[in-house]
PDB file of C-alpha atoms in Angstrom:
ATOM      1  CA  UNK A   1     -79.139 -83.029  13.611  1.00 46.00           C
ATOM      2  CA  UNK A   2     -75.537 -83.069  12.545  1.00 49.00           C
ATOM      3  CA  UNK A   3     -73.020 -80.142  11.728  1.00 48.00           C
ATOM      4  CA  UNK A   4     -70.638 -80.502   9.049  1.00 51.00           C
ATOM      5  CA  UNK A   5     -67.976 -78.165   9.703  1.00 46.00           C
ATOM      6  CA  UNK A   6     -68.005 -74.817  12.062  1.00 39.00           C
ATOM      7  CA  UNK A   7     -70.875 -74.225  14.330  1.00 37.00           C
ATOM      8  CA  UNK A   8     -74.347 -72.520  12.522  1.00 34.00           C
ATOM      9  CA  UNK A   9     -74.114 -69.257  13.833  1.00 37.00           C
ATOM     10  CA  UNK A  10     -75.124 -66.934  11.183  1.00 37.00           C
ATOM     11  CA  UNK A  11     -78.756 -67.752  10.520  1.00 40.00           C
ATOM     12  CA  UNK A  12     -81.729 -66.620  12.061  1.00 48.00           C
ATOM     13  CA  UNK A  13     -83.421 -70.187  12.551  1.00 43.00           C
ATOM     14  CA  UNK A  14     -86.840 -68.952  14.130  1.00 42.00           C
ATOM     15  CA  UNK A  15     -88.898 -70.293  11.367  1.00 46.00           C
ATOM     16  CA  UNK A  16     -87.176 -73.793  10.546  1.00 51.00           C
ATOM     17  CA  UNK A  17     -87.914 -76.703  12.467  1.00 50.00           C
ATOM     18  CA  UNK A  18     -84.880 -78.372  13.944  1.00 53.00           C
ATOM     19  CA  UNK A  19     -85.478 -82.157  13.485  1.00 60.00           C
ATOM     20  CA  UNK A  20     -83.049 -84.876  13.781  1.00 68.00           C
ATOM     21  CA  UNK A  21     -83.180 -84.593  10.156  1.00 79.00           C
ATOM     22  CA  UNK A  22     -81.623 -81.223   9.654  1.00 83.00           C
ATOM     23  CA  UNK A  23     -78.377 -81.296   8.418  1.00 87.00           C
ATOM     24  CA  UNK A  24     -75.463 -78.101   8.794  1.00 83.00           C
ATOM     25  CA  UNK A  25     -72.392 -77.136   6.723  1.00 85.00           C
ATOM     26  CA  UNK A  26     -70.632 -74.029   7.608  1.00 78.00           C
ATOM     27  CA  UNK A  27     -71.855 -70.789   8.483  1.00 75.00           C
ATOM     28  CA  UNK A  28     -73.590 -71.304   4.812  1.00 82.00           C
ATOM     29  CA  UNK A  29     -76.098 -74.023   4.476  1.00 88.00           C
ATOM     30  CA  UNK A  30     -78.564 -75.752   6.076  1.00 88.00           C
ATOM     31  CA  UNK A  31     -80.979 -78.671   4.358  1.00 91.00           C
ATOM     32  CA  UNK A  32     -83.935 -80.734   6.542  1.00 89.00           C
ATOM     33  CA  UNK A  33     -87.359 -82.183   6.328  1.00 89.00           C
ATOM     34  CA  UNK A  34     -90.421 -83.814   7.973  1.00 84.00           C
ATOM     35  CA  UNK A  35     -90.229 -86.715   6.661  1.00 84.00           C
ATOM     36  CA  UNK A  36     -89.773 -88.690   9.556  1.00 77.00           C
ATOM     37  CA  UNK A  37     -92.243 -86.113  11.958  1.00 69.00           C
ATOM     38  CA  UNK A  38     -94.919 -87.878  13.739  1.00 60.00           C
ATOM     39  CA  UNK A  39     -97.594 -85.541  13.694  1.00 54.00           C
ATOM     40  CA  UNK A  40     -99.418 -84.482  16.534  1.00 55.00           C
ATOM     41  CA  UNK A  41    -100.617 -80.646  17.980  1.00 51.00           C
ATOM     42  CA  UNK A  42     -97.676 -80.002  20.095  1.00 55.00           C
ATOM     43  CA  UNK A  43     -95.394 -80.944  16.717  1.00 50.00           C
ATOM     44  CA  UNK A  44     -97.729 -78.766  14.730  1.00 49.00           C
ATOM     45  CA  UNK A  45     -97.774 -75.591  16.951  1.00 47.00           C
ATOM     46  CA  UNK A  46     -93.721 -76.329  17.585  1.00 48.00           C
ATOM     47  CA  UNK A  47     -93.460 -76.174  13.436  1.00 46.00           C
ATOM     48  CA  UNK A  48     -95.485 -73.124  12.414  1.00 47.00           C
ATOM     49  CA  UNK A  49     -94.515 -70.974  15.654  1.00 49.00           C
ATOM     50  CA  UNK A  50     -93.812 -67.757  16.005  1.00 47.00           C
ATOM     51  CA  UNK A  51     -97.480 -67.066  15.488  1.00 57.00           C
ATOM     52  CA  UNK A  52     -95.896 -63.169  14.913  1.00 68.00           C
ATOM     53  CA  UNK A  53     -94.137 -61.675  12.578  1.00 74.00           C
ATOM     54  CA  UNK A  54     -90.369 -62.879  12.007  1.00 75.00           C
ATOM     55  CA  UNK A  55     -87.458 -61.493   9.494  1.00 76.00           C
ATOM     56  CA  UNK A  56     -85.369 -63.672   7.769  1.00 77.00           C
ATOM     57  CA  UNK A  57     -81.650 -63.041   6.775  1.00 78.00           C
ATOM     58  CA  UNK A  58     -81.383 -65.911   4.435  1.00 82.00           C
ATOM     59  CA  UNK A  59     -82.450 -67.257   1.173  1.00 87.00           C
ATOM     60  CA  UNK A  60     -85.193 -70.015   1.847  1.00 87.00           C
ATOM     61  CA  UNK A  61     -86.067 -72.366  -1.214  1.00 93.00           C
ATOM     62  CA  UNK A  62     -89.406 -74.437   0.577  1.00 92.00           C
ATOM     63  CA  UNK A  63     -90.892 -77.383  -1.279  1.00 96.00           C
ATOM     64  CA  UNK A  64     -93.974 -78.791  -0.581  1.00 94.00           C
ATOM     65  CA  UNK A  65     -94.493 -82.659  -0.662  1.00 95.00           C
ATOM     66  CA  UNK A  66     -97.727 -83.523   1.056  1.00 93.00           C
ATOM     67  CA  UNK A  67    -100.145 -81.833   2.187  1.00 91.00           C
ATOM     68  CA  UNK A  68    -100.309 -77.520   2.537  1.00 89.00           C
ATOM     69  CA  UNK A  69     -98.873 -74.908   5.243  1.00 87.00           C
ATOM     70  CA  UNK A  70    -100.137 -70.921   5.381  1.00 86.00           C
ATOM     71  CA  UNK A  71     -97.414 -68.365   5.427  1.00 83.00           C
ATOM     72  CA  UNK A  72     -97.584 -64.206   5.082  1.00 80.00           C
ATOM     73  CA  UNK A  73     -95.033 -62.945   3.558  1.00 80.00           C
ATOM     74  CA  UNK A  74     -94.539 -59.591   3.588  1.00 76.00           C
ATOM     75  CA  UNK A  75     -97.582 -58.019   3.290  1.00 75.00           C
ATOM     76  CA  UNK A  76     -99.325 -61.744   1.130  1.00 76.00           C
ATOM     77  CA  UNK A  77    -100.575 -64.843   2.143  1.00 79.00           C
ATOM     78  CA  UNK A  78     -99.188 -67.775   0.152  1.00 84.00           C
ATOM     79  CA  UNK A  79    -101.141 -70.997   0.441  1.00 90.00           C
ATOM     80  CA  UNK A  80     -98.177 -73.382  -0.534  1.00 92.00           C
ATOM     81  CA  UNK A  81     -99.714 -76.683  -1.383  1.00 94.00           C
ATOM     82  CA  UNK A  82     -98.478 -80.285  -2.517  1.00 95.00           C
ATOM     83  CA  UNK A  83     -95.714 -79.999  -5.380  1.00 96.00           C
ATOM     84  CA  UNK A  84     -95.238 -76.131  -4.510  1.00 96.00           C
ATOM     85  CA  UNK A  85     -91.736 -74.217  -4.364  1.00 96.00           C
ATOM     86  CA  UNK A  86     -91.159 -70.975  -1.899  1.00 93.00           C
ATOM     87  CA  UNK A  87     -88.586 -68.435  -2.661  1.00 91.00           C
ATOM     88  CA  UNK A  88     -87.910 -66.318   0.545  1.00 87.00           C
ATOM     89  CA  UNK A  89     -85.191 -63.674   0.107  1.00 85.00           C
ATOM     90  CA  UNK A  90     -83.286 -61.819   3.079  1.00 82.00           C
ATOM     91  CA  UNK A  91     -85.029 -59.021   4.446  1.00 79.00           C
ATOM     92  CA  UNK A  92     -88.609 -60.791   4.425  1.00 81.00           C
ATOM     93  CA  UNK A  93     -91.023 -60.982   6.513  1.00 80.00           C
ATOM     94  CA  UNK A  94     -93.050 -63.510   7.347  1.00 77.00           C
ATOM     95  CA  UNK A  95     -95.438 -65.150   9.317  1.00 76.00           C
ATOM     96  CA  UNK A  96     -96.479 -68.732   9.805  1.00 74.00           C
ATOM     97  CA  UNK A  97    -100.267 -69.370  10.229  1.00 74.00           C
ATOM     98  CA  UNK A  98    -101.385 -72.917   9.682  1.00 79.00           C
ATOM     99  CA  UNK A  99     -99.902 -76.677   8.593  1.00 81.00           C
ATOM    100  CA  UNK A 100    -102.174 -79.363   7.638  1.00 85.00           C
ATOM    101  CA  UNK A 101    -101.447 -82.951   9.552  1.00 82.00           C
ATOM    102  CA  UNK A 102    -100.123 -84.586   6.624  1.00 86.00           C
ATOM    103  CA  UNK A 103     -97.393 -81.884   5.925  1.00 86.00           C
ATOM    104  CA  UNK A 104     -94.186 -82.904   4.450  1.00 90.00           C
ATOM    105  CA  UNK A 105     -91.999 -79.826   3.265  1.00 90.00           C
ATOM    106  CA  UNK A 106     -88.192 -79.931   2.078  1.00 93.00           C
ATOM    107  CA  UNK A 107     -86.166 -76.809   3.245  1.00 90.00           C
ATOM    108  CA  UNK A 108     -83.182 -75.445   2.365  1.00 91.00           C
ATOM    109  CA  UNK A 109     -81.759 -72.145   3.644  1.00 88.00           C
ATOM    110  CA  UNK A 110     -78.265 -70.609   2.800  1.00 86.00           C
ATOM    111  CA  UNK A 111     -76.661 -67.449   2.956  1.00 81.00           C
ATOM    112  CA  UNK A 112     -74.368 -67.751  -0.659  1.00 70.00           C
ATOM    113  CA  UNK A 113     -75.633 -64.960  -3.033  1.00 68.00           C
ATOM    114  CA  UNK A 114     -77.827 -65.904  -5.864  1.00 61.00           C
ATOM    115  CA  UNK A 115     -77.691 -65.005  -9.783  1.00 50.00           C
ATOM    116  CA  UNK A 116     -74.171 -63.879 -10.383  1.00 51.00           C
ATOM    117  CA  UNK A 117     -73.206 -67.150 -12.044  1.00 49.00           C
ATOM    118  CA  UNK A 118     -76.110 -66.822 -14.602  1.00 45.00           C
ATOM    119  CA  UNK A 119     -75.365 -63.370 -15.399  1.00 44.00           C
ATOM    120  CA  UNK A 120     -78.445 -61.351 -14.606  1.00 55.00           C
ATOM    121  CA  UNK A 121     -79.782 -60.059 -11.256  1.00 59.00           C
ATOM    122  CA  UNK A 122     -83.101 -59.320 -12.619  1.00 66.00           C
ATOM    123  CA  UNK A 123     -84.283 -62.836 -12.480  1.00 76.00           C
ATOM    124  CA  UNK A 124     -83.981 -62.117  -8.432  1.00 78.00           C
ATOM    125  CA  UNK A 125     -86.588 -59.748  -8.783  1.00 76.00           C
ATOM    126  CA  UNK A 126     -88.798 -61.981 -11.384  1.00 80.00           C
ATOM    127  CA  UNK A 127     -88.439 -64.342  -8.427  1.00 85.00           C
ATOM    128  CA  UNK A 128     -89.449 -61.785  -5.804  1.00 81.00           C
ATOM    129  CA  UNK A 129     -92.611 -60.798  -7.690  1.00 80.00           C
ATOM    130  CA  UNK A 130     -93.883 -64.541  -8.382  1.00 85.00           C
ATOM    131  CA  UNK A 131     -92.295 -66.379  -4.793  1.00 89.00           C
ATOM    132  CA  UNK A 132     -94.443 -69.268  -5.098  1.00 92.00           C
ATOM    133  CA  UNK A 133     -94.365 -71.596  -7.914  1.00 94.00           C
ATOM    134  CA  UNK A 134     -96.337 -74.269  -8.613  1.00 94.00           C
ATOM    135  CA  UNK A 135     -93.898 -77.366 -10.162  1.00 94.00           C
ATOM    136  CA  UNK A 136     -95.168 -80.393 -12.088  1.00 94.00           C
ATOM    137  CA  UNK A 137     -94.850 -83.830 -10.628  1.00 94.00           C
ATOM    138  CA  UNK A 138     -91.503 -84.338 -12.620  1.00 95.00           C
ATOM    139  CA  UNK A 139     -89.992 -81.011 -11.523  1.00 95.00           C
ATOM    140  CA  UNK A 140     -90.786 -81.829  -7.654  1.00 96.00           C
ATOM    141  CA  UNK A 141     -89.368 -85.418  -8.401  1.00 96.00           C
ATOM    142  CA  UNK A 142     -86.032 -84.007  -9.611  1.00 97.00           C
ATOM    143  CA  UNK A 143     -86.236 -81.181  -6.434  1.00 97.00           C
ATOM    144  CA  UNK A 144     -86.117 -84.329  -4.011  1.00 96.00           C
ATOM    145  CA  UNK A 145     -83.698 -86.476  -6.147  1.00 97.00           C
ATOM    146  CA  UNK A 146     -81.045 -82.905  -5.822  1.00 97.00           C
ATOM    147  CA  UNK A 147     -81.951 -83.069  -2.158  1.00 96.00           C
ATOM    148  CA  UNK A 148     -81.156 -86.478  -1.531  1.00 96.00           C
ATOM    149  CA  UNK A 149     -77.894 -86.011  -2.986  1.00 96.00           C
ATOM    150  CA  UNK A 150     -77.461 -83.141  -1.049  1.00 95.00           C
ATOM    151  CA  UNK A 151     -78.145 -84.772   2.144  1.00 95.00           C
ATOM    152  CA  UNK A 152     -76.104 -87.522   0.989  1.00 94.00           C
ATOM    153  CA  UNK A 153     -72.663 -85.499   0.646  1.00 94.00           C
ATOM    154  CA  UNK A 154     -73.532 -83.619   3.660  1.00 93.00           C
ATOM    155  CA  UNK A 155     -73.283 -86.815   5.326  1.00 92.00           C
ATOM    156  CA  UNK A 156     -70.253 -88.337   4.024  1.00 91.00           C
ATOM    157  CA  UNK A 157     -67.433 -87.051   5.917  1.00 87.00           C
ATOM    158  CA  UNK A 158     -64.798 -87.433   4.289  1.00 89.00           C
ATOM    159  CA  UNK A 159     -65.832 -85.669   1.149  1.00 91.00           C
ATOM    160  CA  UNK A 160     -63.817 -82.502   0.230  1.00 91.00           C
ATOM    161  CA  UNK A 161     -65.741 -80.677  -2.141  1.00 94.00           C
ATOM    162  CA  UNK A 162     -68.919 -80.763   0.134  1.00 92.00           C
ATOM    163  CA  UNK A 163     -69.611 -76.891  -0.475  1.00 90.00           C
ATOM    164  CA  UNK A 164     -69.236 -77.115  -4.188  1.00 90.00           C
ATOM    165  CA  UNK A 165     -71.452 -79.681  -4.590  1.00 92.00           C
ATOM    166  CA  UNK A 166     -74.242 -77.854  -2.834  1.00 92.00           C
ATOM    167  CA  UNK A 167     -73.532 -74.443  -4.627  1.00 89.00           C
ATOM    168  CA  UNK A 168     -74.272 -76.732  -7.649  1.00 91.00           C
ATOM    169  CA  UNK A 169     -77.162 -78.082  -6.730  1.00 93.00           C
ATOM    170  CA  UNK A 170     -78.753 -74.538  -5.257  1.00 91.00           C
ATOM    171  CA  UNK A 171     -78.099 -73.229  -8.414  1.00 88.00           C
ATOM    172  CA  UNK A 172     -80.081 -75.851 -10.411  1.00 92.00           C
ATOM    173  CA  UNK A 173     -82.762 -75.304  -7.950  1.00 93.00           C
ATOM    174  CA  UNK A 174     -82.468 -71.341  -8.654  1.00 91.00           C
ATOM    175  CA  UNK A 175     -82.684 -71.959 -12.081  1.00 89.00           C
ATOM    176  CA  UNK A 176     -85.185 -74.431 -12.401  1.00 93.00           C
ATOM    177  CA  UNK A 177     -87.250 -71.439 -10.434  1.00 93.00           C
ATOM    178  CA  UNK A 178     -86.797 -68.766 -12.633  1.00 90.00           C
ATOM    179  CA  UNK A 179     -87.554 -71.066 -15.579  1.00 90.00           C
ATOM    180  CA  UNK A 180     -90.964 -71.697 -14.056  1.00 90.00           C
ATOM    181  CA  UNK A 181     -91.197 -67.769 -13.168  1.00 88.00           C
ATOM    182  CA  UNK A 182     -90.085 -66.680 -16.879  1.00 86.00           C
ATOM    183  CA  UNK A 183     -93.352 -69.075 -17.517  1.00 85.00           C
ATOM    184  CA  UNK A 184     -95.170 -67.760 -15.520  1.00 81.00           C
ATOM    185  CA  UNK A 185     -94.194 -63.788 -16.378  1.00 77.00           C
ATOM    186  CA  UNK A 186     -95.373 -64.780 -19.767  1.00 74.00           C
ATOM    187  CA  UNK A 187     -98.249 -66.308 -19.566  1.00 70.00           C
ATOM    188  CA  UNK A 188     -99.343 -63.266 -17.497  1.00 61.00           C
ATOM    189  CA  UNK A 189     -98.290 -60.714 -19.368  1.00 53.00           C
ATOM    190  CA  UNK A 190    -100.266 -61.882 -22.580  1.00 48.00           C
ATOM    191  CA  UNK A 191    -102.642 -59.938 -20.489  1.00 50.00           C
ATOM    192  CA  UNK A 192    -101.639 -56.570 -20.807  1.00 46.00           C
ATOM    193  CA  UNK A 193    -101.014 -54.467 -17.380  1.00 56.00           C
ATOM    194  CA  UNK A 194    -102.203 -51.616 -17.456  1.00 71.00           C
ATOM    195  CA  UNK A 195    -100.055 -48.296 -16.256  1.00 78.00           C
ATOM    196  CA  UNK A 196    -101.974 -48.631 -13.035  1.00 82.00           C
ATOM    197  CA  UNK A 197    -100.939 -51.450 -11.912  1.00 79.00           C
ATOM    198  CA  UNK A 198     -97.440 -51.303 -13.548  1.00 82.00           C
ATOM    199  CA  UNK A 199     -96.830 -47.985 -11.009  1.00 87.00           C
ATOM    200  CA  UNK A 200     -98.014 -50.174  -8.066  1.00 88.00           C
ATOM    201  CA  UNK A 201     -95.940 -52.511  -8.360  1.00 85.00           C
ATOM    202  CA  UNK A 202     -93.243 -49.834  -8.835  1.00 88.00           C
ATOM    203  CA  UNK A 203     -94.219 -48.007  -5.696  1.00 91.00           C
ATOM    204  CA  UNK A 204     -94.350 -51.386  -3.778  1.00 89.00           C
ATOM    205  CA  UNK A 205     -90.752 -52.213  -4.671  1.00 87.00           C
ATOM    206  CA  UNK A 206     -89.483 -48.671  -3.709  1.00 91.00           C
ATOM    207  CA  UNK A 207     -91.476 -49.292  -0.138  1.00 91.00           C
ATOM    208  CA  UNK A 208     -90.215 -52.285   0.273  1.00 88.00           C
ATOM    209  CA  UNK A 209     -86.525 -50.760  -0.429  1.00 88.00           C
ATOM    210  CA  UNK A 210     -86.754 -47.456   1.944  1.00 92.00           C
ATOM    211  CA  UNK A 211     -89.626 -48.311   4.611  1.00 92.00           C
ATOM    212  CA  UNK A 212     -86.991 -48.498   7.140  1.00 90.00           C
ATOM    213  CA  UNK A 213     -85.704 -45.213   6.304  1.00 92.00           C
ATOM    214  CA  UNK A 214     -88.552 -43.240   4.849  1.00 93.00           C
ATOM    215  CA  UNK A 215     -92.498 -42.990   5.635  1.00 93.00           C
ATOM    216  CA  UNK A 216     -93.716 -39.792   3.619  1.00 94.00           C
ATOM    217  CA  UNK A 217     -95.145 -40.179   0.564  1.00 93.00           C
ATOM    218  CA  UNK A 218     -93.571 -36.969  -0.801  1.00 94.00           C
ATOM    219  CA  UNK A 219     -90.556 -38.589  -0.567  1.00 95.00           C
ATOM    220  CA  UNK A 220     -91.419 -41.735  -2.830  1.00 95.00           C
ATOM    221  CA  UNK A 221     -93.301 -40.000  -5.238  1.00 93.00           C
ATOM    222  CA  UNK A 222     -90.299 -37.675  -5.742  1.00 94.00           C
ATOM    223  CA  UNK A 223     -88.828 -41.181  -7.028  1.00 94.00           C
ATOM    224  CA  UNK A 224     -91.437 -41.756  -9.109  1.00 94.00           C
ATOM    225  CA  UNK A 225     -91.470 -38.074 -10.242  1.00 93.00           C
ATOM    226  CA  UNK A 226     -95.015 -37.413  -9.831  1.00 92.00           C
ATOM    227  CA  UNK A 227     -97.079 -35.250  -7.033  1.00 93.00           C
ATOM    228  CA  UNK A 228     -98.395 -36.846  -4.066  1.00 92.00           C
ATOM    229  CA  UNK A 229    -101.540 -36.520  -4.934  1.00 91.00           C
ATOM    230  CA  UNK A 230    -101.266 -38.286  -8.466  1.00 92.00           C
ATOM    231  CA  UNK A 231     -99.183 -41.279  -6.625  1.00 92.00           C
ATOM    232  CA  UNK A 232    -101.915 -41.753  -3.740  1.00 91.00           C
ATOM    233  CA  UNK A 233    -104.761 -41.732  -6.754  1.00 90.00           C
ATOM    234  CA  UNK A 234    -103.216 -44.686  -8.640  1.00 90.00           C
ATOM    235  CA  UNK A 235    -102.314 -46.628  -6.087  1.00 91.00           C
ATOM    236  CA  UNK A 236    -106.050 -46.619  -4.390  1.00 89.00           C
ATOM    237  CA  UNK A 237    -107.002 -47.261  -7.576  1.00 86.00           C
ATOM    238  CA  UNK A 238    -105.002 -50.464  -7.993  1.00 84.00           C
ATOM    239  CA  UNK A 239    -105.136 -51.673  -4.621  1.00 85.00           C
ATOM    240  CA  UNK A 240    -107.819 -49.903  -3.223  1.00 86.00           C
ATOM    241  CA  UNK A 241    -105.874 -48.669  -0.047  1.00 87.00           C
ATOM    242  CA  UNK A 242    -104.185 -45.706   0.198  1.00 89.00           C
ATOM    243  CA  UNK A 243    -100.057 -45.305  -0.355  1.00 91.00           C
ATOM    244  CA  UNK A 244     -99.800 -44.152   3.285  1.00 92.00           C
ATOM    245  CA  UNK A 245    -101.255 -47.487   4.721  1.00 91.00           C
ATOM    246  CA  UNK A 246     -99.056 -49.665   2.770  1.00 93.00           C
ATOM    247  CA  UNK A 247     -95.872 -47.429   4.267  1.00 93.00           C
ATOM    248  CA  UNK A 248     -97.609 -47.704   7.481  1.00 93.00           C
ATOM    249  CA  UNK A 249     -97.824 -51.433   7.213  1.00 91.00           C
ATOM    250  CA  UNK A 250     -94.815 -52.112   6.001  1.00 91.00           C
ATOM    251  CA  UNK A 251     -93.381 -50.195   8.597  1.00 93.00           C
ATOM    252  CA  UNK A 252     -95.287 -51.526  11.869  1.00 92.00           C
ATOM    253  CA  UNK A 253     -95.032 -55.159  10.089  1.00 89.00           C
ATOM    254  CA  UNK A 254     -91.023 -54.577  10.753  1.00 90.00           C
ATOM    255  CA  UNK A 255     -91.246 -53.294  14.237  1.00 92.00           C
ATOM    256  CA  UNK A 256     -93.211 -56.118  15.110  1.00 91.00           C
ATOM    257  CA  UNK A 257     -90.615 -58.748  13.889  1.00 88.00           C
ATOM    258  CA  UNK A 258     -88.010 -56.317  15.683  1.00 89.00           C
ATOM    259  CA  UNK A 259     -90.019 -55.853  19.041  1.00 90.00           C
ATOM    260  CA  UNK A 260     -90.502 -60.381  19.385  1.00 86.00           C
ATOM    261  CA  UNK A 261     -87.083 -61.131  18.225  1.00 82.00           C
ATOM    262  CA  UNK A 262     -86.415 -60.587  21.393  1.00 82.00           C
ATOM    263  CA  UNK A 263     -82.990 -58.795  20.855  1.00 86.00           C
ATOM    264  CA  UNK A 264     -84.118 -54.727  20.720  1.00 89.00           C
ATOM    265  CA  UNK A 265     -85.910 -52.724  23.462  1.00 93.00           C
ATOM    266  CA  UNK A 266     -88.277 -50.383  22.059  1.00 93.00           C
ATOM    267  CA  UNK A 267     -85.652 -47.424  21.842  1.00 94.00           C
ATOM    268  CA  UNK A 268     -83.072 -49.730  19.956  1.00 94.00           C
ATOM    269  CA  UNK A 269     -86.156 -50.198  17.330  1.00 94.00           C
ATOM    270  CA  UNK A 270     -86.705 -46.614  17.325  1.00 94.00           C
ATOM    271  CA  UNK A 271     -83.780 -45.690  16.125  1.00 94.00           C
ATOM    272  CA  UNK A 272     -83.490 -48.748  13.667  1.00 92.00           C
ATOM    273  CA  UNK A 273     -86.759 -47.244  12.018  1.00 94.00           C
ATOM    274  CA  UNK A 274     -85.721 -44.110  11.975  1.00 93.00           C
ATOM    275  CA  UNK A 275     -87.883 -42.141  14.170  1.00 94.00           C
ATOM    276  CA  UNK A 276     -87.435 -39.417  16.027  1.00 92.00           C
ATOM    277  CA  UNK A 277     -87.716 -40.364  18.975  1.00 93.00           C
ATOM    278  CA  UNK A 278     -88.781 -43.580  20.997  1.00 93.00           C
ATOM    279  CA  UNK A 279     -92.068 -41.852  22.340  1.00 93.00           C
ATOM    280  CA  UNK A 280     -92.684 -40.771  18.780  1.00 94.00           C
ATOM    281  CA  UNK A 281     -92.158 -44.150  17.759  1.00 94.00           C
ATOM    282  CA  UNK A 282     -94.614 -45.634  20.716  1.00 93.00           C
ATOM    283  CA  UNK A 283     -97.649 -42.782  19.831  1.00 94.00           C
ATOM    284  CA  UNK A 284     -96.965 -44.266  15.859  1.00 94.00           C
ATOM    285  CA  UNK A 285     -97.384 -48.088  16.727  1.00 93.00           C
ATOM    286  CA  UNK A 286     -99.927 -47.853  19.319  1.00 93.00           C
ATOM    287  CA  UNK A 287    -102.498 -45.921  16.864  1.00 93.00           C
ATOM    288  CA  UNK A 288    -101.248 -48.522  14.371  1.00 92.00           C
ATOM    289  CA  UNK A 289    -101.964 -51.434  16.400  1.00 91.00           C
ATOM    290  CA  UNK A 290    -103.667 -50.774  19.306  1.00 92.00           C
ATOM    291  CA  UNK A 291    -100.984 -50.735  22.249  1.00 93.00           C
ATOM    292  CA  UNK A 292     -97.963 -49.697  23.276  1.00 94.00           C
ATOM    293  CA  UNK A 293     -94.764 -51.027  21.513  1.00 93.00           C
ATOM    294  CA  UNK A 294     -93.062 -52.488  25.151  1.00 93.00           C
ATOM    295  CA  UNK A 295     -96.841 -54.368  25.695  1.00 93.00           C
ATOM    296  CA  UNK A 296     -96.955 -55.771  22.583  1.00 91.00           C
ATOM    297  CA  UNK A 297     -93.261 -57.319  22.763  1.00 88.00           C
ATOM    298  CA  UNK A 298     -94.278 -59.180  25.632  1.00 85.00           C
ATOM    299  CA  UNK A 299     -97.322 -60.199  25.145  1.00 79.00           C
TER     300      UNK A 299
END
């Protein structure tokens, strides 16, 4: 592994595989591989580990080589297969499941903002709604060809405009994705959604937004301006649970990550979700999930 400039304190690293192929600039970016992995089951449970839920404070751009990996994220599974690319945005959740033996993934994770330069923040939200893309053989090709030259001016230490270059190249990447998601956005919406599922995906985003603050449903179908009642009808109707689950899940899905990060005690996560109180908070997760909040942390 080498370290191009100040140590790599700012990410949360639980989900990338350190190799001797990783390679650090800054507080910002960090680029690595398999490539050169030998596989075997200790490497394998290494990579995908934590088998628990983990939050990310990054922007993740995964591509997928060889072979296929299993990841949750948020409250989806995402089967990224051979010439896939994974968007992960701070403040996800995720959860590794599964890697296939002949695995070979490109990663890149950095904390520099995305969109501004192309003058429209909604494409981050075209890319939150369809995370994982599925690139011709060309478009992987030129993915790997940007990495290499990434890794390559990483590497070269005498090269001044080291960040530049990879702000550069991210942004290709970025764009190249939201190309592929416009695509995609269109080739879906010939198929007219219906109101439904349009308010679902609404009530989703705002869950996704608040969970950590608010769990009653009055509270997000005052946002939507419509009754409780009306809100928990259409989204059992679309997703066939009702609105107070997904809260729920969201929710416990977050004091999970929180509870095996290993850095809050179950009061700490209390208060970070907003409850009342920490034995509030314990009588919540344990009907949720079955035990206590302190047993589950260290089981």
């Amino acid at each position: 592994m080498e370290n191009k400039g100040t140590p790599f304190t700012q990410f949360d690293l639980s989900m990338m595989p350190i190799t001797d192929n990783a390679l650090i600039c800054g507080n910002e970016f960090i680029i690595s591989d398999n490539f050169d992995t030998v596989y075997d089951k200790d490497v394998a449970a290494d990579f995908v580990n934590p088998m628990h839920p983990f939050k990310v404070n990054f922007t993740l751009f995964m591509f997928c080589l060889e072979g296929n990996m299993r990841i949750n994220v948020n409250l989806g599974e995402a089967n990224v297969k051979k010439n896939d690319m994974l968007v992960v945005f701070p403040g996800t959740i995720g959860e590794s499941s599964e890697v296939s033996s002949d695995c070979r993934i490109i990663l890149m994770a950095f904390t520099t903002p995305l969109g501004n330069e192309i003058g429209n923040l909604s494409y981050i939200s075209l890319l939150r709604k369809y995370p994982l893309l599925h690139l011709s053989p060309d478009e992987m090709q030129e993915a790997e060809s940007i990495y290499n030259m990434m890794r390559k001016k990483v590497m070269q230490q005498d090269y001044r405009f080291t960040r530049s270059v990879l702000l550069s190249c991210i942004q290709v990447l970025f764009c190249n994705a939201c190309n592929h998601a416009l695509r995609l956005q269109n080739s879906v919406s010939e198929q007219v959604e219906s109101r439904v599922h349009t308010l679902f995906d609404k009530f989703i985003g705002l869950v996704q937004e608040h969970y950590g603050q608010e769990r009653e449903i009055q509270y997000y179908a005052g946002l939507m301006c419509m009754t409780p009642k009306y809100l928990s009808r259409v989204v059992y109707q679309a997703s066939g649970r009702y609105a107070g689950e997904w809260i729920r899940d969201y929710v416990i899905l977050e004091a999970k990550a929180l509870l095996k990060s290993g850095l809050y005690n179950v009061q700490q996560v209390s208060i970070k979700l907003n409850f009342a109180s920490a034995s509030f908070f314990g009588k919540y997760f344990k009907k949720a999930v079955g035990c206590s909040p302190r047993k589950y942390a260290i089981e």
